[in-house]
Short mmCIF file of C-alpha atoms in Angstrom, two decimals:
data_model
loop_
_atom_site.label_atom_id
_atom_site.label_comp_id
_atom_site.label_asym_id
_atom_site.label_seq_id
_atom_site.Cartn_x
_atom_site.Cartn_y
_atom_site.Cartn_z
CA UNK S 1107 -5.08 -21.21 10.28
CA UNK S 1108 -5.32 -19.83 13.76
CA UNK S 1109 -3.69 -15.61 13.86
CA UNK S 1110 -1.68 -15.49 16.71
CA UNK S 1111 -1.59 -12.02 17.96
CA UNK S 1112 1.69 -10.18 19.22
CA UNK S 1113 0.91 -6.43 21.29
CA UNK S 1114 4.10 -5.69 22.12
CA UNK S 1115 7.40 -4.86 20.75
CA UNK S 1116 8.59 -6.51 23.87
CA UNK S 1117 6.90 -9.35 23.44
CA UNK S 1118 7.96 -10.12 19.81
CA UNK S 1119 11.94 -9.58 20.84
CA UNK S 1120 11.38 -12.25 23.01
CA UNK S 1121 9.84 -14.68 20.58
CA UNK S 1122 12.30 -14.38 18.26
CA UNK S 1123 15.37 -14.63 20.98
CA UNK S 1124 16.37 -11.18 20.64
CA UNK S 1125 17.30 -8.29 23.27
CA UNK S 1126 14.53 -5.67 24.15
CA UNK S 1127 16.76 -1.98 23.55
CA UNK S 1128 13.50 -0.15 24.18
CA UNK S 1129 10.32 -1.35 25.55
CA UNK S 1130 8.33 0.65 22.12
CA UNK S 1131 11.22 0.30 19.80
CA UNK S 1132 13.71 -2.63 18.72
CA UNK S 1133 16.21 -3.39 15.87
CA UNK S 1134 16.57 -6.91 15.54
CA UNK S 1135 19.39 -9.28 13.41
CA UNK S 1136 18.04 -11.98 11.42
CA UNK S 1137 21.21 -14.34 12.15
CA UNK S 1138 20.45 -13.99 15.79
CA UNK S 1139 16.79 -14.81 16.02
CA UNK S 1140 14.58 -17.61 15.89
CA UNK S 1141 12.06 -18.65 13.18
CA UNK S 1142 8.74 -17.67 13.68
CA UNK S 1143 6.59 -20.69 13.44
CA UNK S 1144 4.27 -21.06 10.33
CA UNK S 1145 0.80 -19.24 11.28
CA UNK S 1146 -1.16 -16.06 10.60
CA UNK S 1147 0.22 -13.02 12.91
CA UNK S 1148 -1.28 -9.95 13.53
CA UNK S 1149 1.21 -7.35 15.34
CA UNK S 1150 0.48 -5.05 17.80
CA UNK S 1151 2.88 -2.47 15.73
CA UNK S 1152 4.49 -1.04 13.18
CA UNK S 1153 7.26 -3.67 11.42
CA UNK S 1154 10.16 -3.05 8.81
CA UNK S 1155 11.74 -6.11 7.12
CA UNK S 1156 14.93 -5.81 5.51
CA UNK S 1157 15.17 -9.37 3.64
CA UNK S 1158 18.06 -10.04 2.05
CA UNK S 1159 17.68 -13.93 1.56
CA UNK S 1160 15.10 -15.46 0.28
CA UNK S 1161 14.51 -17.93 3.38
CA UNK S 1162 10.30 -18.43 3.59
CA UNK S 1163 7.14 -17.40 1.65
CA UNK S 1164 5.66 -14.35 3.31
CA UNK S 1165 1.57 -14.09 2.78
CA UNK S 1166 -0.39 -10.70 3.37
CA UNK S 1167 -3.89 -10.58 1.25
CA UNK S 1168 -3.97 -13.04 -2.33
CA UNK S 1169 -0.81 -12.84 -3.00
CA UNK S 1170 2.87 -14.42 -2.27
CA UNK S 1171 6.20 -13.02 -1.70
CA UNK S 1172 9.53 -15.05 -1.63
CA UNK S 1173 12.19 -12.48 -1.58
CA UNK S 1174 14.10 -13.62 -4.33
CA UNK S 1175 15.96 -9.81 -3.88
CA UNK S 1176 16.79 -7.80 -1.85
CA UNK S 1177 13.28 -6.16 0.20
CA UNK S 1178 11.57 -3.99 2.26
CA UNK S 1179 8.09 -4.75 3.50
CA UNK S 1180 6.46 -2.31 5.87
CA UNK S 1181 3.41 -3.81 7.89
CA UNK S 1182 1.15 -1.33 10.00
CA UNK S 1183 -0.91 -2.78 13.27
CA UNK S 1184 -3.93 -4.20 12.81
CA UNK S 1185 -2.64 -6.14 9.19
CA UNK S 1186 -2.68 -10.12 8.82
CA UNK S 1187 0.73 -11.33 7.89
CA UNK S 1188 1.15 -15.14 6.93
CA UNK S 1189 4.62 -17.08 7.34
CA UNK S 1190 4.76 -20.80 5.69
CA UNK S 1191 7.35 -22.36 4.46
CA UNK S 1192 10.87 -22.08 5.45
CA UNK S 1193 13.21 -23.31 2.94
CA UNK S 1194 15.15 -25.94 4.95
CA UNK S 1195 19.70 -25.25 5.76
CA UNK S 1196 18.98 -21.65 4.74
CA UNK S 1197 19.32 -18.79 7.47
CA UNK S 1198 17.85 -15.46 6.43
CA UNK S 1199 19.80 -11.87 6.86
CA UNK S 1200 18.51 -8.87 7.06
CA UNK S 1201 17.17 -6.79 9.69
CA UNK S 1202 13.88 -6.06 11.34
CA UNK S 1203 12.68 -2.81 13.00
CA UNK S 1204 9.42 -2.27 14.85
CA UNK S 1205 8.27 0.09 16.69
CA UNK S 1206 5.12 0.42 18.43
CA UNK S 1207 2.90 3.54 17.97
CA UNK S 1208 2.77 4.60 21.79
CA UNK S 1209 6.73 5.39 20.69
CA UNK S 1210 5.43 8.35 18.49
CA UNK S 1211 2.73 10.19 20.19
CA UNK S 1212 3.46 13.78 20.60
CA UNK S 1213 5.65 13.71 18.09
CA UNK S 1214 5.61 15.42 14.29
CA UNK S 1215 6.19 11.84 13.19
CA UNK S 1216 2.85 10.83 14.62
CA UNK S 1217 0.99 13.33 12.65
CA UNK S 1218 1.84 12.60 9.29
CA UNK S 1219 2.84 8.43 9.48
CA UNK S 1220 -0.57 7.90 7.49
CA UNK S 1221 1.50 9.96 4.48
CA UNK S 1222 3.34 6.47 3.91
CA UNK S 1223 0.86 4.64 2.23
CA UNK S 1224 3.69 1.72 1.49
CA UNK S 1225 2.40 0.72 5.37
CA UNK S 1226 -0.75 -0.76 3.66
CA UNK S 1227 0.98 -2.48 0.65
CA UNK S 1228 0.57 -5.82 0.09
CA UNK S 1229 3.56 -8.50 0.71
CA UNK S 1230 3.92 -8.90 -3.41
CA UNK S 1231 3.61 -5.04 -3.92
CA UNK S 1232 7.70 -4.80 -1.59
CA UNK S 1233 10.17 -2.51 -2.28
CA UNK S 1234 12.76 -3.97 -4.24
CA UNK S 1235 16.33 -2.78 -3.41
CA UNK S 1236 19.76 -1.97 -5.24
CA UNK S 1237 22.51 -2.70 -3.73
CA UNK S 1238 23.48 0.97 -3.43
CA UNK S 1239 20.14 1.23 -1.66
CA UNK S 1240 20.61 -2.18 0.78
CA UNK S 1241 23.59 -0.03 2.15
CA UNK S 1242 21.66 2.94 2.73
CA UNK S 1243 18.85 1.15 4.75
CA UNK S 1244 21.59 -0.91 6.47
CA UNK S 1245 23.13 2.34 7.58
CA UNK S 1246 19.98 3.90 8.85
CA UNK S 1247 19.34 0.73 10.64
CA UNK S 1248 22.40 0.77 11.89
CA UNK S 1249 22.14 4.16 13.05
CA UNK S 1250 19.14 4.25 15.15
CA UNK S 1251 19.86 0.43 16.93
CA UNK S 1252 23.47 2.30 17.45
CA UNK S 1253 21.30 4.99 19.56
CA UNK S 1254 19.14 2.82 21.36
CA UNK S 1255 21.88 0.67 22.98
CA UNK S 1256 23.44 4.16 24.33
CA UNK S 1257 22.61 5.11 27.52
CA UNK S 1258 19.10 6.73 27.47
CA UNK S 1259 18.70 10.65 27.60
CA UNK S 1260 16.45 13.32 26.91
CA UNK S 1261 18.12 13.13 23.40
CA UNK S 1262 17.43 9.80 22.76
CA UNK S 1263 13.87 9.71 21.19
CA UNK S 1264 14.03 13.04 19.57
CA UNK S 1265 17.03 11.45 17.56
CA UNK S 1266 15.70 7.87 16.83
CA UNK S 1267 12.38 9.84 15.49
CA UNK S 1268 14.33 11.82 13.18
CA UNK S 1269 16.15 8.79 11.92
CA UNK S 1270 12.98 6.85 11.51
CA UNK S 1271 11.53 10.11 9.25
CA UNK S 1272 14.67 10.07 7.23
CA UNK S 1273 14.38 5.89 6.61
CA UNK S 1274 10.27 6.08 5.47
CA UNK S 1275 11.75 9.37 3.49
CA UNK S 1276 13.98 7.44 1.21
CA UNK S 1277 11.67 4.71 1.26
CA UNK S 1278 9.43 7.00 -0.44
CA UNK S 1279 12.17 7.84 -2.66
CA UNK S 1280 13.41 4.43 -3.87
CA UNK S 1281 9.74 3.48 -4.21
CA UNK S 1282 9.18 6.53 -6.86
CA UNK S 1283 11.77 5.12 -8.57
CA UNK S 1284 10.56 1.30 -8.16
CA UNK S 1285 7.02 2.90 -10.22
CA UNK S 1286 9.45 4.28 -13.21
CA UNK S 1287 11.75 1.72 -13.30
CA UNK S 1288 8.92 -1.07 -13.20
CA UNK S 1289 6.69 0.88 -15.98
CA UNK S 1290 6.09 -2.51 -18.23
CA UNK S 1291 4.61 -3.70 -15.52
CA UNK S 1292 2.46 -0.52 -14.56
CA UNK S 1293 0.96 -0.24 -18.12
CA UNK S 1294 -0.02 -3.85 -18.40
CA UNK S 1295 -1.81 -3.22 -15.14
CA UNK S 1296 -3.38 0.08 -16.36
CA UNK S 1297 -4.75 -1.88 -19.11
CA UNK S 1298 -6.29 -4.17 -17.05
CA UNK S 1299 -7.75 -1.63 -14.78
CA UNK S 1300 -9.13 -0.21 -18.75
CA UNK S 1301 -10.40 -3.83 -19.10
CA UNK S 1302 -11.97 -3.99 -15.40
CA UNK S 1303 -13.95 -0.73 -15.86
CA UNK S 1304 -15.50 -1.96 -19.25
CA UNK S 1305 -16.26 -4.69 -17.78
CA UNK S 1306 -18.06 -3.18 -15.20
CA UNK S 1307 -20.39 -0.66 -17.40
CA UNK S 1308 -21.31 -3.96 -19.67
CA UNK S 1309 -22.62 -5.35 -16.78
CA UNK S 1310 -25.83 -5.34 -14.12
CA UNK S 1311 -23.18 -4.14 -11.22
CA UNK S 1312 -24.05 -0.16 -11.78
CA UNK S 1313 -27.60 -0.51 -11.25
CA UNK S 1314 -26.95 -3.90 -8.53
CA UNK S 1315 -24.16 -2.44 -6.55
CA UNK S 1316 -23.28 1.05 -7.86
CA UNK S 1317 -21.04 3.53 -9.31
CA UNK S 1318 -17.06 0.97 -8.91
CA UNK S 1319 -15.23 2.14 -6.11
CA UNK S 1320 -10.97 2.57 -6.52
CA UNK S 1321 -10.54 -1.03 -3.48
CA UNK S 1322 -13.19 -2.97 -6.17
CA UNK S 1323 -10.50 -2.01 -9.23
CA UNK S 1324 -7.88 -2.48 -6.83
CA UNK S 1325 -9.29 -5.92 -5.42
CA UNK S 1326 -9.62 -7.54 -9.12
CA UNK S 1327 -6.46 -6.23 -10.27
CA UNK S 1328 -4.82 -8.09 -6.65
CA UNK S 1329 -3.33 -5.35 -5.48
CA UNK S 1330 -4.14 -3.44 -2.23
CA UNK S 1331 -6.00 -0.06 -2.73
CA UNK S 1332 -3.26 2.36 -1.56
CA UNK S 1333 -0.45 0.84 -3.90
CA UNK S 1334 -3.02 0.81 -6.82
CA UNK S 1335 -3.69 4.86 -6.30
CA UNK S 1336 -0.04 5.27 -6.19
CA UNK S 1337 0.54 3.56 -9.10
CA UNK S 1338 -2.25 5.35 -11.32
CA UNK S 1339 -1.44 8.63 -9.82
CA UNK S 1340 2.26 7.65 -10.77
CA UNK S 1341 1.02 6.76 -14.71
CA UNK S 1342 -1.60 8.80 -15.28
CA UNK S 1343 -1.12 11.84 -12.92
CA UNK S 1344 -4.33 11.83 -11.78
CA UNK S 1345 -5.82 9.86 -9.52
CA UNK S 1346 -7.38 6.50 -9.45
CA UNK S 1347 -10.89 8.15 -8.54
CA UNK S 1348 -10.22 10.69 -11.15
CA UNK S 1349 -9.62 8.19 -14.12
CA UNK S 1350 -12.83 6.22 -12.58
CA UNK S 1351 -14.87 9.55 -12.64
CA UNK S 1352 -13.30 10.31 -16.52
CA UNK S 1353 -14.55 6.83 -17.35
CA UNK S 1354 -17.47 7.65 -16.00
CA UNK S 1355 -18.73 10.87 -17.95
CA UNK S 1356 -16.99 9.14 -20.99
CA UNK S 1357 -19.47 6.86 -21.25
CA UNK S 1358 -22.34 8.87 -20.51
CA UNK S 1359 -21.71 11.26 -23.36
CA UNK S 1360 -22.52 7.96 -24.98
CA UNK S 1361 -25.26 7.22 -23.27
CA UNK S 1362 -27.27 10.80 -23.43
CA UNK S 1363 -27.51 10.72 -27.27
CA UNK S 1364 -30.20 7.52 -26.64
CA UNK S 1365 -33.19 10.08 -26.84
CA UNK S 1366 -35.90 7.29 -25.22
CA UNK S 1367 -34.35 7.69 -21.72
CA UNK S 1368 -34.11 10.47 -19.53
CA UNK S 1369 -31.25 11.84 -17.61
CA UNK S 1370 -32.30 10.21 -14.50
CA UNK S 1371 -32.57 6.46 -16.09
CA UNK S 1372 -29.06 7.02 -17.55
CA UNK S 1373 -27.45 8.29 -14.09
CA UNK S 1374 -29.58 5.14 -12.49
CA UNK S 1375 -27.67 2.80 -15.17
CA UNK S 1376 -24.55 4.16 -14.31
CA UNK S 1377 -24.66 3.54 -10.39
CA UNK S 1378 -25.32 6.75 -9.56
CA UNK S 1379 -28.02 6.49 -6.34
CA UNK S 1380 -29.12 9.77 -7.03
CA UNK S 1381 -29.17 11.83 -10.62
CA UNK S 1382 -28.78 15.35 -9.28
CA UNK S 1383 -25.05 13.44 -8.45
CA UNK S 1384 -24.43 12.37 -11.68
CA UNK S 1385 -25.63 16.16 -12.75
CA UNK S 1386 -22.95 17.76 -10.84
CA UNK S 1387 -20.33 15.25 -11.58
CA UNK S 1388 -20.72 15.81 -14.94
CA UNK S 1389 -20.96 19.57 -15.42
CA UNK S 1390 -17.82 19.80 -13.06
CA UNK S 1391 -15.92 17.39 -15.61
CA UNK S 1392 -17.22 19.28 -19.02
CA UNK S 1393 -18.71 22.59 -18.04
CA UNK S 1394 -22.35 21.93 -18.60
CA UNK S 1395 -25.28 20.06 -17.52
CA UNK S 1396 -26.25 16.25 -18.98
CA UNK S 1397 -29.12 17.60 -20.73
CA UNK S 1398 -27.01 21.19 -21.57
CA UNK S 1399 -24.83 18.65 -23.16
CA UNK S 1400 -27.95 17.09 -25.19
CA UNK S 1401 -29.33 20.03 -26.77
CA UNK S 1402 -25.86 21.20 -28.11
CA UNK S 1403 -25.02 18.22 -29.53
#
């Protein structure tokens, strides 16, 4: 399927039949706009999606999303975002911000947007809303598209910025509590992740391809890499690298007690490229040296 590509905030009002309020910024309706045909987009900016229907399958990565609840899914520029699929006599509602990055430089926003990892979550990994928490985004919605069709001032973006900020803050929120309230879920993938790192050490792919790397775990488990950390660092309370690294040296205190091979040929079988590497790893996880940990034991 052929991605069509969309730069401009402008550009994708228009598409979808909707007013421009700001040439870098827009809050659009759902029961105003047109469909989007079914292809592979890639925006040109940053894109909200309050779905409160479940109207069309949604495709970003492996995996499917049908709204079947109330959502949010937060796209960043650059991402691949599939739409196939419309369920036919059903309109969608919700609402749709985007915003294009231009609309945040020099601002405090700008500097720490990258702190929202949900921007790089996968379609199936949304944000699944109460009800109490559909009125709060509709509100905040609400509030900044109500200060974009005011006359503009010198006001206008330092208000629509801080309104932004306080929407991705309670989206950070309500996705803290998504990770507790969801914790079945999170511990059958933490076992897997278990199973995927066993896996990996009973295998050629240490010395082949090296030491696994949190995107591999997060790529067999289907999920994208930020909302795996998240999740592991939500679990465990360290993260994702760290319980890889743990894994690591917990298999290697195995591993030195096989007196016919060095040091070096068990950081080798590991993945590590180099064994002074594996050296330091380890004595900054238990305090001593691989072959410090020999002779004492």
């Amino acid at each position: 399927m052929e991605i069509q590509k969309i730069k401009s905030v402008g550009e994708y009002s228009q598409l979808r039949g909707s007013e421009t309020l700001h040439p870098l910024i827009n809050v659009l309706d759902y029961k105003n706009l047109n469909f989007l045909s079914p292809a592979s987009y890639n925006f040109g900016f940053f894109c909200i999606f309050l779905k409160e229907t479940k109207c069309g399958d949604l495709r970003y990565g492996k995996e499917v999303y049908d709204y079947q609840e109330e959502s949010l899914v937060f796209v960043a520029p650059g991402q691949i975002l599939t739409v196939e699929n419309y369920l036919p006599d059903l309109k969608p509602k919700g609402k749709v911000l985007i915003f294009h990055p231009d609309f945040l430089r020099g601002t405090s926003l700008s500097n720490i947007l990258t702190d929202y990892k949900f921007f790089s979550y996968s379609i199936n990994e949304a944000l699944h809303l109460s009800k109490k928490e559909v009125k709060q985004v509709l509100q905040m919605f609400a509030t900044i598209e109500d200060e974009l069709q005011q006359n503009m001032d010198k006001h206008t973006k330092t208000l629509v910025i801080s309104h932004l900020q306080l929407l991705l803050n309670y989206s950070t929120r309500f996705y803290d509590r998504q990770f507790i309230t969801r914790e079945h879920i999170n511990k059958s993938i933490l076992k897997r992740f278990e199973h995927v790192l066993n896996n990996y050490f009973t295998s050629d792919k240490p010395q082949n391809i090296g030491l696994p790397t949190v995107f591999y775990c997060a790529e067999e488990l289907n999920l994208s890499a930020n909302y795996f950390g998240d999740l592991i660092k939500k679990e465990t309370g360290i993260s994702a690298l760290e319980y890889i690294q743990t894994k690591v040296i917990d298999i290697a205190k195995e591993r030195i007690f096989d007196m016919e091979k060095s040091i070096s040929e068990i950081a080798y079988e590991l993945g590590f490229k180099y064994p002074q590497h594996f050296t330091r790893l380890f004595k900054q996880k238990t305090g001593v040296t691989p072959l410090e940990y020999r002779n004492l034991n």
